[in-house]
PDB file of C-alpha atoms in Angstrom:
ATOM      1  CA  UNK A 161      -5.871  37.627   0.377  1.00 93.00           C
ATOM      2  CA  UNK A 162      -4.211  34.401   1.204  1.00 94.00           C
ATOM      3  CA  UNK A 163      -6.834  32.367   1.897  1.00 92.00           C
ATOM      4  CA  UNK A 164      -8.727  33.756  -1.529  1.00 95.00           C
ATOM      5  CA  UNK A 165      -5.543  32.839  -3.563  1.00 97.00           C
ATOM      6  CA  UNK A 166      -5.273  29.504  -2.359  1.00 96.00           C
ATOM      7  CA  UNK A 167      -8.571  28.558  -2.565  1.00 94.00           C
ATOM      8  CA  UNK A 168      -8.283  29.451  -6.337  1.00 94.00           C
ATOM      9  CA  UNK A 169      -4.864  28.379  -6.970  1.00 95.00           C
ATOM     10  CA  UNK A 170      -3.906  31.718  -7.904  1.00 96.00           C
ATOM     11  CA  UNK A 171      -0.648  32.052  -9.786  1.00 96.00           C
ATOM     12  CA  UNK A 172       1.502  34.708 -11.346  1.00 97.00           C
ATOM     13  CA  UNK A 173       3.299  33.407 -14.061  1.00 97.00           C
ATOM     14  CA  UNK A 174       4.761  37.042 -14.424  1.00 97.00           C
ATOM     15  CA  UNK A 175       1.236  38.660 -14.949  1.00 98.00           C
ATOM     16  CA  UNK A 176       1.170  42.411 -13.545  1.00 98.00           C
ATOM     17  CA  UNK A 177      -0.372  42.795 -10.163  1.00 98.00           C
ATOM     18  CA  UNK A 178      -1.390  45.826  -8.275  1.00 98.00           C
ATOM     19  CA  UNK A 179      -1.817  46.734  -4.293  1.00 98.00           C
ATOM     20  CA  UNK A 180      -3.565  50.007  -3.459  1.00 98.00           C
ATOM     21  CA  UNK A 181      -2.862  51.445  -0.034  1.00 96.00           C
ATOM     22  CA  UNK A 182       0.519  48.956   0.297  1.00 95.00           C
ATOM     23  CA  UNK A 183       1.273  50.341   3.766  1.00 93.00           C
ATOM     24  CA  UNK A 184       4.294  47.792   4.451  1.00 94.00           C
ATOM     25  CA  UNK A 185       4.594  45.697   1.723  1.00 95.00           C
ATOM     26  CA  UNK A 186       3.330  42.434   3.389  1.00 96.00           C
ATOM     27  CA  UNK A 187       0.212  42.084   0.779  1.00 97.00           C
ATOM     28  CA  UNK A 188       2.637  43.094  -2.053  1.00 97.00           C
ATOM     29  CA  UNK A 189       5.677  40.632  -1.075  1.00 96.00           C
ATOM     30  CA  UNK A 190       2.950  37.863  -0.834  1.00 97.00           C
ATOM     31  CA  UNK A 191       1.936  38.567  -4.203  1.00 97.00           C
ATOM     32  CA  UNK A 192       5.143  38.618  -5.892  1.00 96.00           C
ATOM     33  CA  UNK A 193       6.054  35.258  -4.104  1.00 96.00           C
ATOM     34  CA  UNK A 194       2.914  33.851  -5.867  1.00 97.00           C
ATOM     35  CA  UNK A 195       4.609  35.375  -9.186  1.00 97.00           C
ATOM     36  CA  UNK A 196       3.241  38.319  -9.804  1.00 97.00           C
ATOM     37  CA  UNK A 197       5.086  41.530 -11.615  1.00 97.00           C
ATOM     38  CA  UNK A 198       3.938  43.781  -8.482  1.00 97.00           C
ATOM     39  CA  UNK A 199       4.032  47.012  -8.431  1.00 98.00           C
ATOM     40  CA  UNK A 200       2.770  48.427  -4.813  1.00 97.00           C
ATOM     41  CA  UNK A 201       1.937  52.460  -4.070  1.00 98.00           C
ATOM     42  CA  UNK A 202       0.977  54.019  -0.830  1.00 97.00           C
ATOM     43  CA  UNK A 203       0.330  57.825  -0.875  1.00 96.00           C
ATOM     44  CA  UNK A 204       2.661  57.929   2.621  1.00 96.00           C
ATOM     45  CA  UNK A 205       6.115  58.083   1.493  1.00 97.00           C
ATOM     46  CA  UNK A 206       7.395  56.744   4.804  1.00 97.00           C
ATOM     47  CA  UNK A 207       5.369  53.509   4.486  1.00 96.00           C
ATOM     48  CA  UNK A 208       7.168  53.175   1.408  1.00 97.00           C
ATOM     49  CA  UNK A 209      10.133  53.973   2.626  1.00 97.00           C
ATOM     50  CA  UNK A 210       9.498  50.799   5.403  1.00 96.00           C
ATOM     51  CA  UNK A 211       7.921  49.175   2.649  1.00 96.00           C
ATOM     52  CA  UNK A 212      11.440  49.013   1.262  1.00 96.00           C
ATOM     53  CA  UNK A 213      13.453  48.391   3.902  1.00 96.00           C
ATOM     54  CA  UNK A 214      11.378  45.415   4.781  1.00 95.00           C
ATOM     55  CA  UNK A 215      10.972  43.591   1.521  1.00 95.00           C
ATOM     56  CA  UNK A 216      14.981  43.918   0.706  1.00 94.00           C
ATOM     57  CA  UNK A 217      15.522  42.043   4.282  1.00 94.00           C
ATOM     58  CA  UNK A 218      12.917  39.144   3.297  1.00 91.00           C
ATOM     59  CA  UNK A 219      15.036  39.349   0.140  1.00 91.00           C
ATOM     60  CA  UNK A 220      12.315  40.792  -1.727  1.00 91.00           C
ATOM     61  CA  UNK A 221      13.387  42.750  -4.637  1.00 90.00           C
ATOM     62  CA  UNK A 222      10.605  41.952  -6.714  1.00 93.00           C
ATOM     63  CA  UNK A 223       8.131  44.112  -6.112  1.00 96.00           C
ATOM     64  CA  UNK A 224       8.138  47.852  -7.355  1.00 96.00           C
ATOM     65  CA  UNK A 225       7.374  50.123  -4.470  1.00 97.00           C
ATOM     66  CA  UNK A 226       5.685  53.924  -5.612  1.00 97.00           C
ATOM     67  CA  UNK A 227       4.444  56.919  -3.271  1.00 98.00           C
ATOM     68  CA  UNK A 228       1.019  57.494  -5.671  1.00 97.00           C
ATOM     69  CA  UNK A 229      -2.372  59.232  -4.498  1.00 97.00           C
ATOM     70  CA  UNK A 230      -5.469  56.820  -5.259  1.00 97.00           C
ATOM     71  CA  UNK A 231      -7.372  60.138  -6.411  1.00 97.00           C
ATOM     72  CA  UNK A 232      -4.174  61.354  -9.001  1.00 97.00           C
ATOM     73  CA  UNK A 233      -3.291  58.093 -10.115  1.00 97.00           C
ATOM     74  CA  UNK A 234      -0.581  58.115 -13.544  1.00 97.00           C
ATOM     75  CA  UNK A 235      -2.146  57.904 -16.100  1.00 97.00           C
ATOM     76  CA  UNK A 236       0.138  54.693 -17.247  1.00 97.00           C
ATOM     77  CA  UNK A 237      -1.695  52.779 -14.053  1.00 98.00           C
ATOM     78  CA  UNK A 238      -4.917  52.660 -16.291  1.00 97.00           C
ATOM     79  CA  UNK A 239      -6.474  49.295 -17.373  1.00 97.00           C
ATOM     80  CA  UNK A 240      -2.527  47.918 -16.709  1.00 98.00           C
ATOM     81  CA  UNK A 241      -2.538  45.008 -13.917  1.00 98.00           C
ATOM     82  CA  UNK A 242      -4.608  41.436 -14.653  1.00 98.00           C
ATOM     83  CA  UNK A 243      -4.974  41.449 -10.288  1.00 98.00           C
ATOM     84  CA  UNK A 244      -5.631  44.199  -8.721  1.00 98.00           C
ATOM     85  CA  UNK A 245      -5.956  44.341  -4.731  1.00 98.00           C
ATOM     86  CA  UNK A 246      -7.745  46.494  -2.548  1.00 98.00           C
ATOM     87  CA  UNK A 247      -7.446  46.074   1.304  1.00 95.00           C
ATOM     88  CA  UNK A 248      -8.941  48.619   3.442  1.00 92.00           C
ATOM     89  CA  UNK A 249      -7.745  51.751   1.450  1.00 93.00           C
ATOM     90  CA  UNK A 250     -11.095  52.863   0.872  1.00 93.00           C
ATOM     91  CA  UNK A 251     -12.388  52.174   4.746  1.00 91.00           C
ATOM     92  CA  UNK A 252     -10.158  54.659   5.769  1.00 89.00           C
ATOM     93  CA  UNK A 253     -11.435  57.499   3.485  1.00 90.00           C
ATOM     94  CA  UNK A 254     -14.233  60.300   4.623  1.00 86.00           C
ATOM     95  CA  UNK A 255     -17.565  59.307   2.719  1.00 86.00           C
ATOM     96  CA  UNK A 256     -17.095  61.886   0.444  1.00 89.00           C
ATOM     97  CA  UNK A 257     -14.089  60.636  -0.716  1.00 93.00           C
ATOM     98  CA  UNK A 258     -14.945  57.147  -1.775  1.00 92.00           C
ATOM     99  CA  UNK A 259     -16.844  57.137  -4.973  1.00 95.00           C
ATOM    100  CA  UNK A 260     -13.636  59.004  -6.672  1.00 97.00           C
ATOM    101  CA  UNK A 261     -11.437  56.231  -4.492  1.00 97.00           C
ATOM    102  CA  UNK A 262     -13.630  53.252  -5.942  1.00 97.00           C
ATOM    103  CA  UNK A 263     -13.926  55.079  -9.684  1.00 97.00           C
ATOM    104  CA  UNK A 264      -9.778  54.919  -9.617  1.00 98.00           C
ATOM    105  CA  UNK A 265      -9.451  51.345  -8.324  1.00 98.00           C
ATOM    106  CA  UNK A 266     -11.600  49.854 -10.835  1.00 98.00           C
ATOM    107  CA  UNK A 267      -9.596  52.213 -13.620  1.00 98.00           C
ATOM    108  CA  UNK A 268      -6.750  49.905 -12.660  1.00 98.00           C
ATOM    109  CA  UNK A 269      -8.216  46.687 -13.674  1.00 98.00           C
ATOM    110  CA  UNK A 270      -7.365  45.576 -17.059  1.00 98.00           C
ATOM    111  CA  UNK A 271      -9.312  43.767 -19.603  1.00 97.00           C
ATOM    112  CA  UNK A 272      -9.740  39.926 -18.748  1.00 97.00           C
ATOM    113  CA  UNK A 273      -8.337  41.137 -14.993  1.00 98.00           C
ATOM    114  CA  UNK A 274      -9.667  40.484 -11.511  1.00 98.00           C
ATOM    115  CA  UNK A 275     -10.224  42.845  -8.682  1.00 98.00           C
ATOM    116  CA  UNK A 276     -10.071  41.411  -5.057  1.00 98.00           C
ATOM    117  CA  UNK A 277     -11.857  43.822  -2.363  1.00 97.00           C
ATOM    118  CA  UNK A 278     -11.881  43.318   1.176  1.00 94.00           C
ATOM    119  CA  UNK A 279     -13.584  46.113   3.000  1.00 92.00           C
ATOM    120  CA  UNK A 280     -15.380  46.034   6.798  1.00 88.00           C
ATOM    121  CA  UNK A 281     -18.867  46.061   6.619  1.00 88.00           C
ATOM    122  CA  UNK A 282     -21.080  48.335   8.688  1.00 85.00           C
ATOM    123  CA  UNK A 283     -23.444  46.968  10.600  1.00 78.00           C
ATOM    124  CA  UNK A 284     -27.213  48.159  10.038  1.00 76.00           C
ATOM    125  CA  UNK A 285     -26.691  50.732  13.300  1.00 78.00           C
ATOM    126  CA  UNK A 286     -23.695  52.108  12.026  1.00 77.00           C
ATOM    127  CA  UNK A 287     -23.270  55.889  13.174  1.00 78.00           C
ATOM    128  CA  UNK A 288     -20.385  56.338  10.529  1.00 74.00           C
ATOM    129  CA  UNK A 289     -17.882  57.239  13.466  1.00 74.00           C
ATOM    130  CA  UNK A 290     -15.031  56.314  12.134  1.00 72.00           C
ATOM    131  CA  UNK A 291     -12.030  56.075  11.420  1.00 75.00           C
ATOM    132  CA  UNK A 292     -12.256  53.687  10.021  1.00 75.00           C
ATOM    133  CA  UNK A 293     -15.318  54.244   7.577  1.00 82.00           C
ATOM    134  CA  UNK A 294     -16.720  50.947   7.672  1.00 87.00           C
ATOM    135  CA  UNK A 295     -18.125  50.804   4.054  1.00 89.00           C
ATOM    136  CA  UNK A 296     -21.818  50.325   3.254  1.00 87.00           C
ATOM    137  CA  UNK A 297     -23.735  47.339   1.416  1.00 88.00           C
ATOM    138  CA  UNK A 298     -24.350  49.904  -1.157  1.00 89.00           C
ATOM    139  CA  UNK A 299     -20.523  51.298  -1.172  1.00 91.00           C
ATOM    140  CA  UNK A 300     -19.197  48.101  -1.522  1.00 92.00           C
ATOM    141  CA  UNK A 301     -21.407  47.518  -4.517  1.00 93.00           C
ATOM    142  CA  UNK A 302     -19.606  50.587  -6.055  1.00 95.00           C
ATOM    143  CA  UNK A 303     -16.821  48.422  -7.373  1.00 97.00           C
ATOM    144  CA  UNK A 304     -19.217  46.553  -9.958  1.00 96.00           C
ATOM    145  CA  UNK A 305     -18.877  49.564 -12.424  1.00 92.00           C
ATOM    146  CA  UNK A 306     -17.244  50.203 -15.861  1.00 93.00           C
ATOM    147  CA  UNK A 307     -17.224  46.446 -17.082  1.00 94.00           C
ATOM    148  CA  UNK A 308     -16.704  45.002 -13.988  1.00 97.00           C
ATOM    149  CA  UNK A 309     -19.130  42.180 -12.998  1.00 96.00           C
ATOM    150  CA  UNK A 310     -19.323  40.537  -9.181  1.00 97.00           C
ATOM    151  CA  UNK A 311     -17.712  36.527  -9.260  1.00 97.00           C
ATOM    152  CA  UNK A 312     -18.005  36.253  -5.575  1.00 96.00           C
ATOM    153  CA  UNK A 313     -19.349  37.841  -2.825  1.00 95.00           C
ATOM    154  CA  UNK A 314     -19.211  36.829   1.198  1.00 93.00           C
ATOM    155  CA  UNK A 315     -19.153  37.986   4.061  1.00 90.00           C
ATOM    156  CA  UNK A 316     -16.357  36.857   6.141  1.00 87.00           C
ATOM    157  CA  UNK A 317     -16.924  36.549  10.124  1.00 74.00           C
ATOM    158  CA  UNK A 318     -13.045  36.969  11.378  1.00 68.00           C
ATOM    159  CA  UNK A 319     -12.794  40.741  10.831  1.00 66.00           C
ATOM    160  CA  UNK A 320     -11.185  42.913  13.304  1.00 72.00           C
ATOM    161  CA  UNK A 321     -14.074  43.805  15.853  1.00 74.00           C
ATOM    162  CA  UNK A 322     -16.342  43.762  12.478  1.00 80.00           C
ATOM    163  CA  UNK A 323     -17.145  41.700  10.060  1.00 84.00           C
ATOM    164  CA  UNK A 324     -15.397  41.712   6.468  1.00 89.00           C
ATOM    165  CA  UNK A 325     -16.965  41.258   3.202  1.00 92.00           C
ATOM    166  CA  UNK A 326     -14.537  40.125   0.200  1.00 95.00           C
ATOM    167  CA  UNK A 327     -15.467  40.462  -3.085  1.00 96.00           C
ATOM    168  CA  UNK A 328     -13.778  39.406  -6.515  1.00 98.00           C
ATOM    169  CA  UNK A 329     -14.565  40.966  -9.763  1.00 98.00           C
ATOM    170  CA  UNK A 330     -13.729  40.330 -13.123  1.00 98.00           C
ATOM    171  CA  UNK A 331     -13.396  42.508 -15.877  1.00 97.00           C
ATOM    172  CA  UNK A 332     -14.325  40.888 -19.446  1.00 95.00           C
ATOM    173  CA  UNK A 333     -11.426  40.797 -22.347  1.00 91.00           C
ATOM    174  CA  UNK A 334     -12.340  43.390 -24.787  1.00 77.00           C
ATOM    175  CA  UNK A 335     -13.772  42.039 -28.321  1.00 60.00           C
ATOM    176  CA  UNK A 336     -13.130  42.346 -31.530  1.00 51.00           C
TER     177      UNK A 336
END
């Protein structure tokens, strides 16, 4: 995330941001610092609860902190946030769980927004032991749906024991 912000100069400028699967807050806390209205929601209401407590002692009060379920998002969530980010939430899902997963992140993106998706890659041999879930070529392609069209796509080599692929998409303003 940090590295794809400042390699785009990524600002704020009080635009509404989203992190799926905040865990802690750290991904969240970096985006408000950047200027973003963030709002962060992890389905685990003690990560939130952490969440909390760690981003009021980095004097964080910024961000807006939710316990939310990617697959019963509110409704209000839909089409809302210009940047929405996506760190190994869906990774850590059963197989069968991650269309509906990747369906409800891209509902978050708004028109004329961005979605940043960083996911492990499995390798060709994968046996799909897990967790995590190391998503698929094809899986990861998922996100490009409703509007949403691929800007970049890599493959990163510094992953944790695997290799990452990041991927930014942009969803057109609507016309007319």
């Amino acid at each position: 995330l940090a590295a794809w912000a400042a390699g785009r100069g990524v600002r704020g400028d009080g635009r509404p941001a989203v992190v799926v699967g905040a865990g802690l807050g750290a991904d969240a806390a970096f985006l408000a610092g950047l200027g973003f209205a963030t709002t962060a929601f992890d389905v685990s209401p003690s990560a939130v609860a952490e969440a909390g407590v760690r981003l009021a002692a980095a004097g964080r009060d910024d961000v807006t902190l939710e316990v939310a379920d990617l697959l019963a998002l509110p409704e209000r969530w839909r089409g809302r946030f210009d940047l929405v980010v996506e760190v190994f939430t869906v990774q850590a899902l059963p197989r069968g769980l991650r269309e509906q997963a990747v369906a409800a992140v891209v509902s978050l993106v708004a028109p004329g927004g961005t979605l940043l998706v960083v996911q492990g890659l499995a390798p060709a041999d994968d046996d799909g032991a897990g967790p995590p879930w190391l998503l698929t070529r094809e899986e990861m392609g998922w996100f490009a749906r409703d509007g949403l069209s691929v800007v970049t796509s890599e493959v990163l080599p510094e992953g944790p024991g695997w290799p990452l692929q990041r991927a930014e998409l942009h969803r057109p303003h609507r016309s007319g």
